[in-house]
Structures are given as C-alpha cells and as structure tokens.
GROMACS .gro file of C-alpha atoms in nm:
model
  302
    1UNK     CA    1  -5.432   1.204 -12.219
    2UNK     CA    2  -5.239   1.280 -11.920
    3UNK     CA    3  -5.276   1.060 -11.615
    4UNK     CA    4  -5.437   1.231 -11.317
    5UNK     CA    5  -5.194   1.242 -11.029
    6UNK     CA    6  -5.315   1.088 -10.714
    7UNK     CA    7  -5.384   1.287 -10.403
    8UNK     CA    8  -5.192   1.202 -10.092
    9UNK     CA    9  -5.501   1.060  -9.932
   10UNK     CA   10  -5.557   0.820 -10.236
   11UNK     CA   11  -5.198   0.718 -10.238
   12UNK     CA   12  -5.224   0.620  -9.870
   13UNK     CA   13  -5.539   0.417  -9.915
   14UNK     CA   14  -5.370   0.227 -10.206
   15UNK     CA   15  -5.063   0.162 -10.012
   16UNK     CA   16  -5.255   0.039  -9.707
   17UNK     CA   17  -5.446  -0.216  -9.933
   18UNK     CA   18  -5.129  -0.334 -10.088
   19UNK     CA   19  -4.985  -0.388  -9.745
   20UNK     CA   20  -5.308  -0.559  -9.629
   21UNK     CA   21  -5.301  -0.806  -9.925
   22UNK     CA   22  -4.923  -0.880  -9.839
   23UNK     CA   23  -5.007  -0.960  -9.477
   24UNK     CA   24  -5.293  -1.194  -9.593
   25UNK     CA   25  -5.059  -1.377  -9.836
   26UNK     CA   26  -4.780  -1.400  -9.592
   27UNK     CA   27  -5.019  -1.539  -9.324
   28UNK     CA   28  -5.134  -1.801  -9.583
   29UNK     CA   29  -4.794  -1.909  -9.676
   30UNK     CA   30  -4.689  -1.919  -9.295
   31UNK     CA   31  -5.006  -2.127  -9.227
   32UNK     CA   32  -4.947  -2.382  -9.508
   33UNK     CA   33  -4.581  -2.411  -9.422
   34UNK     CA   34  -4.592  -2.465  -9.045
   35UNK     CA   35  -4.916  -2.662  -9.093
   36UNK     CA   36  -4.740  -2.904  -9.326
   37UNK     CA   37  -4.456  -2.952  -9.075
   38UNK     CA   38  -4.687  -2.979  -8.775
   39UNK     CA   39  -4.876  -3.255  -8.957
   40UNK     CA   40  -4.565  -3.444  -9.059
   41UNK     CA   41  -4.410  -3.421  -8.719
   42UNK     CA   42  -4.734  -3.545  -8.559
   43UNK     CA   43  -4.741  -3.846  -8.804
   44UNK     CA   44  -4.381  -3.935  -8.729
   45UNK     CA   45  -4.451  -3.938  -8.360
   46UNK     CA   46  -4.788  -4.136  -8.409
   47UNK     CA   47  -4.627  -4.417  -8.621
   48UNK     CA   48  -4.326  -4.429  -8.401
   49UNK     CA   49  -4.541  -4.474  -8.098
   50UNK     CA   50  -4.736  -4.730  -8.253
   51UNK     CA   51  -4.439  -4.931  -8.355
   52UNK     CA   52  -4.273  -4.910  -8.023
   53UNK     CA   53  -4.585  -5.009  -7.826
   54UNK     CA   54  -4.676  -5.287  -8.058
   55UNK     CA   55  -4.323  -5.424  -8.049
   56UNK     CA   56  -4.235  -5.396  -7.687
   57UNK     CA   57  -4.576  -5.368  -7.509
   58UNK     CA   58  -4.576  -5.616  -7.237
   59UNK     CA   59  -4.925  -5.629  -7.139
   60UNK     CA   60  -5.155  -5.875  -7.346
   61UNK     CA   61  -5.518  -5.783  -7.424
   62UNK     CA   62  -5.738  -6.084  -7.425
   63UNK     CA   63  -6.098  -6.175  -7.348
   64UNK     CA   64  -6.145  -6.134  -6.973
   65UNK     CA   65  -5.776  -6.133  -6.870
   66UNK     CA   66  -5.455  -5.944  -6.887
   67UNK     CA   67  -5.257  -6.231  -6.774
   68UNK     CA   68  -4.979  -6.405  -6.976
   69UNK     CA   69  -5.124  -6.762  -7.050
   70UNK     CA   70  -5.449  -6.851  -7.212
   71UNK     CA   71  -5.599  -7.200  -7.168
   72UNK     CA   72  -5.933  -7.314  -7.325
   73UNK     CA   73  -6.141  -7.557  -7.134
   74UNK     CA   74  -6.509  -7.660  -7.115
   75UNK     CA   75  -6.697  -7.623  -6.797
   76UNK     CA   76  -7.060  -7.730  -6.758
   77UNK     CA   77  -7.124  -7.452  -6.502
   78UNK     CA   78  -7.059  -7.183  -6.781
   79UNK     CA   79  -7.339  -7.110  -7.011
   80UNK     CA   80  -7.152  -6.871  -7.235
   81UNK     CA   81  -6.893  -6.988  -7.487
   82UNK     CA   82  -6.733  -7.278  -7.291
   83UNK     CA   83  -6.407  -7.111  -7.309
   84UNK     CA   84  -6.231  -7.011  -6.973
   85UNK     CA   85  -5.920  -6.805  -6.955
   86UNK     CA   86  -5.705  -6.946  -6.688
   87UNK     CA   87  -5.346  -6.841  -6.575
   88UNK     CA   88  -5.058  -6.965  -6.392
   89UNK     CA   89  -5.092  -6.660  -6.173
   90UNK     CA   90  -5.352  -6.637  -5.897
   91UNK     CA   91  -5.591  -6.345  -5.956
   92UNK     CA   92  -5.868  -6.341  -5.717
   93UNK     CA   93  -6.029  -6.041  -5.895
   94UNK     CA   94  -6.084  -6.238  -6.211
   95UNK     CA   95  -6.361  -6.512  -6.163
   96UNK     CA   96  -6.251  -6.692  -6.493
   97UNK     CA   97  -5.896  -6.765  -6.378
   98UNK     CA   98  -5.997  -7.055  -6.133
   99UNK     CA   99  -6.024  -7.409  -6.250
  100UNK     CA  100  -6.327  -7.582  -6.169
  101UNK     CA  101  -6.277  -7.878  -5.936
  102UNK     CA  102  -6.576  -8.065  -6.093
  103UNK     CA  103  -6.417  -8.094  -6.440
  104UNK     CA  104  -6.500  -8.434  -6.591
  105UNK     CA  105  -6.414  -8.356  -6.955
  106UNK     CA  106  -6.034  -8.405  -6.923
  107UNK     CA  107  -6.034  -8.784  -6.926
  108UNK     CA  108  -5.844  -8.951  -7.218
  109UNK     CA  109  -6.021  -9.076  -7.523
  110UNK     CA  110  -5.901  -9.332  -7.756
  111UNK     CA  111  -5.778  -9.173  -8.094
  112UNK     CA  112  -5.927  -9.367  -8.399
  113UNK     CA  113  -5.868  -9.333  -8.766
  114UNK     CA  114  -6.119  -9.437  -9.008
  115UNK     CA  115  -5.894  -9.596  -9.269
  116UNK     CA  116  -6.113  -9.601  -9.586
  117UNK     CA  117  -5.863  -9.457  -9.826
  118UNK     CA  118  -6.016  -9.105  -9.824
  119UNK     CA  119  -5.850  -8.840  -9.636
  120UNK     CA  120  -6.084  -8.608  -9.474
  121UNK     CA  121  -5.949  -8.310  -9.270
  122UNK     CA  122  -6.121  -8.093  -9.000
  123UNK     CA  123  -5.976  -7.752  -8.998
  124UNK     CA  124  -6.084  -7.554  -8.692
  125UNK     CA  125  -6.053  -7.178  -8.696
  126UNK     CA  126  -6.031  -7.081  -8.329
  127UNK     CA  127  -6.295  -6.853  -8.172
  128UNK     CA  128  -6.550  -6.655  -8.371
  129UNK     CA  129  -6.841  -6.435  -8.325
  130UNK     CA  130  -6.876  -6.306  -7.962
  131UNK     CA  131  -6.569  -6.492  -7.874
  132UNK     CA  132  -6.294  -6.275  -8.036
  133UNK     CA  133  -5.997  -6.448  -7.872
  134UNK     CA  134  -5.684  -6.261  -7.816
  135UNK     CA  135  -5.706  -5.900  -7.941
  136UNK     CA  136  -5.454  -5.609  -7.977
  137UNK     CA  137  -5.574  -5.274  -8.082
  138UNK     CA  138  -5.810  -5.331  -8.386
  139UNK     CA  139  -5.659  -5.688  -8.434
  140UNK     CA  140  -5.866  -5.997  -8.330
  141UNK     CA  141  -5.755  -6.351  -8.316
  142UNK     CA  142  -6.087  -6.482  -8.459
  143UNK     CA  143  -6.016  -6.302  -8.785
  144UNK     CA  144  -5.659  -6.425  -8.834
  145UNK     CA  145  -5.739  -6.787  -8.745
  146UNK     CA  146  -6.025  -6.791  -9.013
  147UNK     CA  147  -5.803  -6.639  -9.271
  148UNK     CA  148  -5.547  -6.940  -9.231
  149UNK     CA  149  -5.813  -7.189  -9.210
  150UNK     CA  150  -5.966  -7.078  -9.554
  151UNK     CA  151  -5.612  -7.070  -9.704
  152UNK     CA  152  -5.548  -7.432  -9.587
  153UNK     CA  153  -5.872  -7.532  -9.706
  154UNK     CA  154  -5.813  -7.383 -10.053
  155UNK     CA  155  -5.472  -7.551 -10.072
  156UNK     CA  156  -5.584  -7.898  -9.967
  157UNK     CA  157  -5.888  -7.891 -10.207
  158UNK     CA  158  -5.642  -7.823 -10.504
  159UNK     CA  159  -5.478  -8.166 -10.377
  160UNK     CA  160  -5.806  -8.320 -10.391
  161UNK     CA  161  -5.842  -8.361 -10.022
  162UNK     CA  162  -6.177  -8.327  -9.854
  163UNK     CA  163  -6.185  -8.043  -9.594
  164UNK     CA  164  -6.437  -7.978  -9.331
  165UNK     CA  165  -6.444  -7.630  -9.150
  166UNK     CA  166  -6.586  -7.594  -8.814
  167UNK     CA  167  -6.672  -7.248  -8.900
  168UNK     CA  168  -6.635  -7.079  -9.263
  169UNK     CA  169  -6.723  -6.725  -9.145
  170UNK     CA  170  -6.754  -6.502  -8.823
  171UNK     CA  171  -6.991  -6.670  -8.598
  172UNK     CA  172  -6.962  -6.823  -8.269
  173UNK     CA  173  -6.932  -7.198  -8.221
  174UNK     CA  174  -6.876  -7.396  -7.892
  175UNK     CA  175  -6.588  -7.607  -7.825
  176UNK     CA  176  -6.811  -7.919  -7.797
  177UNK     CA  177  -6.970  -7.844  -8.135
  178UNK     CA  178  -6.625  -7.819  -8.293
  179UNK     CA  179  -6.538  -8.168  -8.165
  180UNK     CA  180  -6.883  -8.302  -8.262
  181UNK     CA  181  -6.848  -8.172  -8.635
  182UNK     CA  182  -6.509  -8.368  -8.651
  183UNK     CA  183  -6.667  -8.668  -8.534
  184UNK     CA  184  -6.985  -8.654  -8.737
  185UNK     CA  185  -6.807  -8.594  -9.069
  186UNK     CA  186  -6.570  -8.901  -8.976
  187UNK     CA  187  -6.263  -8.669  -9.025
  188UNK     CA  188  -5.915  -8.826  -9.019
  189UNK     CA  189  -5.729  -8.527  -8.861
  190UNK     CA  190  -5.834  -8.233  -8.653
  191UNK     CA  191  -5.619  -7.907  -8.672
  192UNK     CA  192  -5.725  -7.623  -8.460
  193UNK     CA  193  -5.566  -7.291  -8.537
  194UNK     CA  194  -5.513  -7.016  -8.300
  195UNK     CA  195  -5.281  -6.718  -8.207
  196UNK     CA  196  -5.108  -6.649  -7.897
  197UNK     CA  197  -5.093  -6.348  -7.670
  198UNK     CA  198  -4.882  -6.235  -7.374
  199UNK     CA  199  -4.516  -6.151  -7.294
  200UNK     CA  200  -4.376  -6.381  -7.546
  201UNK     CA  201  -4.306  -6.434  -7.912
  202UNK     CA  202  -4.283  -6.719  -8.157
  203UNK     CA  203  -4.482  -7.028  -8.266
  204UNK     CA  204  -4.573  -7.344  -8.082
  205UNK     CA  205  -4.765  -7.652  -8.157
  206UNK     CA  206  -4.973  -7.858  -7.901
  207UNK     CA  207  -5.085  -8.221  -7.867
  208UNK     CA  208  -5.278  -8.381  -7.595
  209UNK     CA  209  -5.078  -8.527  -7.318
  210UNK     CA  210  -5.157  -8.881  -7.423
  211UNK     CA  211  -5.142  -8.827  -7.800
  212UNK     CA  212  -5.062  -9.128  -8.021
  213UNK     CA  213  -4.767  -9.144  -8.248
  214UNK     CA  214  -4.960  -9.026  -8.552
  215UNK     CA  215  -5.072  -8.716  -8.353
  216UNK     CA  216  -4.712  -8.658  -8.253
  217UNK     CA  217  -4.598  -8.696  -8.617
  218UNK     CA  218  -4.865  -8.470  -8.759
  219UNK     CA  219  -4.773  -8.196  -8.490
  220UNK     CA  220  -4.401  -8.223  -8.547
  221UNK     CA  221  -4.440  -8.226  -8.937
  222UNK     CA  222  -4.657  -7.917  -8.936
  223UNK     CA  223  -4.432  -7.732  -8.689
  224UNK     CA  224  -4.116  -7.821  -8.891
  225UNK     CA  225  -4.280  -7.692  -9.200
  226UNK     CA  226  -4.352  -7.357  -9.036
  227UNK     CA  227  -4.007  -7.309  -8.889
  228UNK     CA  228  -3.854  -7.381  -9.238
  229UNK     CA  229  -4.056  -7.107  -9.381
  230UNK     CA  230  -3.945  -6.868  -9.114
  231UNK     CA  231  -4.064  -6.765  -8.762
  232UNK     CA  232  -3.956  -6.518  -8.503
  233UNK     CA  233  -3.891  -6.790  -8.243
  234UNK     CA  234  -3.926  -7.175  -8.225
  235UNK     CA  235  -4.135  -7.241  -7.906
  236UNK     CA  236  -4.144  -7.609  -7.998
  237UNK     CA  237  -4.397  -7.892  -7.991
  238UNK     CA  238  -4.555  -7.939  -7.660
  239UNK     CA  239  -4.812  -8.161  -7.493
  240UNK     CA  240  -5.086  -8.078  -7.245
  241UNK     CA  241  -5.146  -7.706  -7.217
  242UNK     CA  242  -5.017  -7.384  -7.098
  243UNK     CA  243  -5.150  -7.448  -6.761
  244UNK     CA  244  -5.017  -7.805  -6.710
  245UNK     CA  245  -4.854  -8.079  -6.910
  246UNK     CA  246  -5.107  -8.318  -6.783
  247UNK     CA  247  -5.425  -8.096  -6.859
  248UNK     CA  248  -5.524  -8.065  -7.216
  249UNK     CA  249  -5.695  -7.813  -7.430
  250UNK     CA  250  -6.051  -7.934  -7.464
  251UNK     CA  251  -6.061  -7.987  -7.837
  252UNK     CA  252  -5.745  -8.208  -7.819
  253UNK     CA  253  -5.874  -8.390  -7.529
  254UNK     CA  254  -6.205  -8.474  -7.678
  255UNK     CA  255  -6.136  -8.543  -8.036
  256UNK     CA  256  -6.092  -8.918  -8.122
  257UNK     CA  257  -5.879  -8.852  -8.426
  258UNK     CA  258  -5.521  -8.754  -8.431
  259UNK     CA  259  -5.516  -8.383  -8.359
  260UNK     CA  260  -5.304  -8.085  -8.280
  261UNK     CA  261  -5.326  -7.720  -8.192
  262UNK     CA  262  -5.124  -7.440  -8.352
  263UNK     CA  263  -5.036  -7.123  -8.204
  264UNK     CA  264  -4.929  -6.903  -8.494
  265UNK     CA  265  -4.734  -6.634  -8.303
  266UNK     CA  266  -4.836  -6.380  -8.061
  267UNK     CA  267  -5.104  -6.122  -8.168
  268UNK     CA  268  -4.956  -5.832  -7.967
  269UNK     CA  269  -4.599  -5.885  -8.107
  270UNK     CA  270  -4.504  -5.689  -8.407
  271UNK     CA  271  -4.256  -5.940  -8.548
  272UNK     CA  272  -4.496  -6.219  -8.517
  273UNK     CA  273  -4.770  -6.020  -8.699
  274UNK     CA  274  -4.526  -5.945  -8.958
  275UNK     CA  275  -4.437  -6.298  -9.018
  276UNK     CA  276  -4.801  -6.409  -9.011
  277UNK     CA  277  -4.908  -6.140  -9.260
  278UNK     CA  278  -4.633  -6.193  -9.516
  279UNK     CA  279  -4.657  -6.581  -9.497
  280UNK     CA  280  -5.016  -6.685  -9.471
  281UNK     CA  281  -5.011  -6.875  -9.794
  282UNK     CA  282  -4.681  -7.032  -9.735
  283UNK     CA  283  -4.794  -7.141  -9.388
  284UNK     CA  284  -5.104  -7.267  -9.511
  285UNK     CA  285  -4.918  -7.478  -9.782
  286UNK     CA  286  -4.681  -7.622  -9.516
  287UNK     CA  287  -4.978  -7.718  -9.303
  288UNK     CA  288  -5.151  -7.892  -9.594
  289UNK     CA  289  -4.824  -8.061  -9.708
  290UNK     CA  290  -4.756  -8.191  -9.352
  291UNK     CA  291  -5.123  -8.328  -9.332
  292UNK     CA  292  -5.090  -8.518  -9.648
  293UNK     CA  293  -4.746  -8.641  -9.558
  294UNK     CA  294  -4.864  -8.783  -9.213
  295UNK     CA  295  -5.139  -8.957  -9.403
  296UNK     CA  296  -4.909  -9.121  -9.655
  297UNK     CA  297  -4.678  -9.232  -9.371
  298UNK     CA  298  -4.935  -9.406  -9.175
  299UNK     CA  299  -5.188  -9.519  -9.419
  300UNK     CA  300  -5.177  -9.705  -9.745
  301UNK     CA  301  -5.385  -9.555 -10.033
  302UNK     CA  302  -5.650  -9.790 -10.155
   0.00000   0.00000   0.00000
C-alpha cells in the first residue's frame, strides 16, 4: 500500500509542531542548567558570607547590650533574673549598664569545705530559660553551658563522684538560687560554666578577688587542662570580674565553697565555636579530672 503524500499545508503543520517541541525542550534544558548554576552560586555566596561574618564580626549580640563585656551581678532593685549586663563603656541609653550604688552582696564570705571524705561537686550551667545569655544568630549561651554541664556530670559520675546540677534542663534559675543549691547540698566545689561574647577570642577562668589557695588551685588546674587540649587563645586565670579586679561575679562572691567560673570561648567567634563543638567531651573530662585532682591535693580520703 503506497503512502499518501503530505500536502504542503500538512507538512508545514508537522514542521511547526516539531519546532515547537524543540523550543520547549531547549527552554527546559536552559532552565535546569542556569537554575543549577544560579543556586550553586547563591549557596557559595551565602556560606562565604556566613563564614566571614561569624569569624570577623565585631559586634557582639547579648541580652540587653551590644557592649564588649558582660558582668553578672545581683541587685535587689531588679525583679527579673538578677542578672545585669554591665560594661566598661558608659552608655546612657542602656539602663542595665550602670552599677547600683546600694549593692551589699559583694562582701567577702569565708570559703569552707566539708571534709567528710565524700566529694560532692556543684556544676552550674549558666543562664537558662528566659535568660539566654550571649547569643549569636541561632546559637544561645544557655544551650552550650548545659551541654558541657551534662557532659561533666556524666564523666564525674563514672568516677563515683556525686554531682549536683543547678539546672538539668532549659529553665530559668536565679543567681541566688544557684548559690543556695550549692550550700544546701553541702557541695565541696562550685563550677559555673559560661561562654563569652564580644570583640575577643579565647578561654579564661575566673576566681573571686579573695579566693583561697584551694580555689586558685582548682581554677588553674581546670584552665591548664583546657589549654592542653587546645584553645584558640589563652586569656589566663583572672580574679574579680570583667568590670573590676575587686568586684566579683555574684556566684563566686556568695558561694562559701572553693569556686571558679569558666568562660569557654566567645560565642560569636567562629574559631572558638569550632574548638567548643569538637572538644566538648575532652573539655568535660579535663574539668572533671582537675576537680578530682584538687580534692586529692587538699584532702585526705577517709
């Protein structure tokens, strides 16, 4: 059977349909091709920008302040979280930057140790609940401090050491309550865990301005252990607070047991976060070992 020859009009219609299909196919290929490269380039720019800003960003983001330093005090005039952000700079626009002249909580208290042969350690995860502490993008200090506190608890329990946590979850607790927990449970040591924020980098450890020798030994042992594992910068062991060498952090001033406060890197510093995230278990072990070592140095086991 012979094929019927197409008329000119039929041939033109078929040709147009083929050309239309080619155009649609070509448009689809171009869309996929250029869409892929557009998305890839956008992702490269996004991650590059995120890396650069997280590493070199100079403005800290913290509760109620964009100042460099953070100091935690307790003031009876405040009915919020008993935490005040103070700064070495005078900022009249921030009501929380001035220090109350009626502070009576900064008087020295004798540091005691219940030497009953049983080591009980109070681990204080800084901030919590409505008090997020320092924050950078979606990262909050209260979460990082709790992670380390739980890791330290886990390690010390494996060494048969009793651990008291001031908080074991994400809830608010006042500074005075943290101190009270340590006292009520007759803890031998108090370790407060924090992270810094501002223009700097590195790790630092704090004691009260009148810390006894045992507190100093504890702080130096913990700090040395962290340095040995690896940190971006050694900011040293210091006394007092970021505001003044004679004005202490509330929890250090008001605990009656040897105590220290750890600032485990700057939350808005890329390198510090990298060290923190990759060494949580190692840091926790170093903290635990330093606590046990201090106990063994100063107290005979019964």
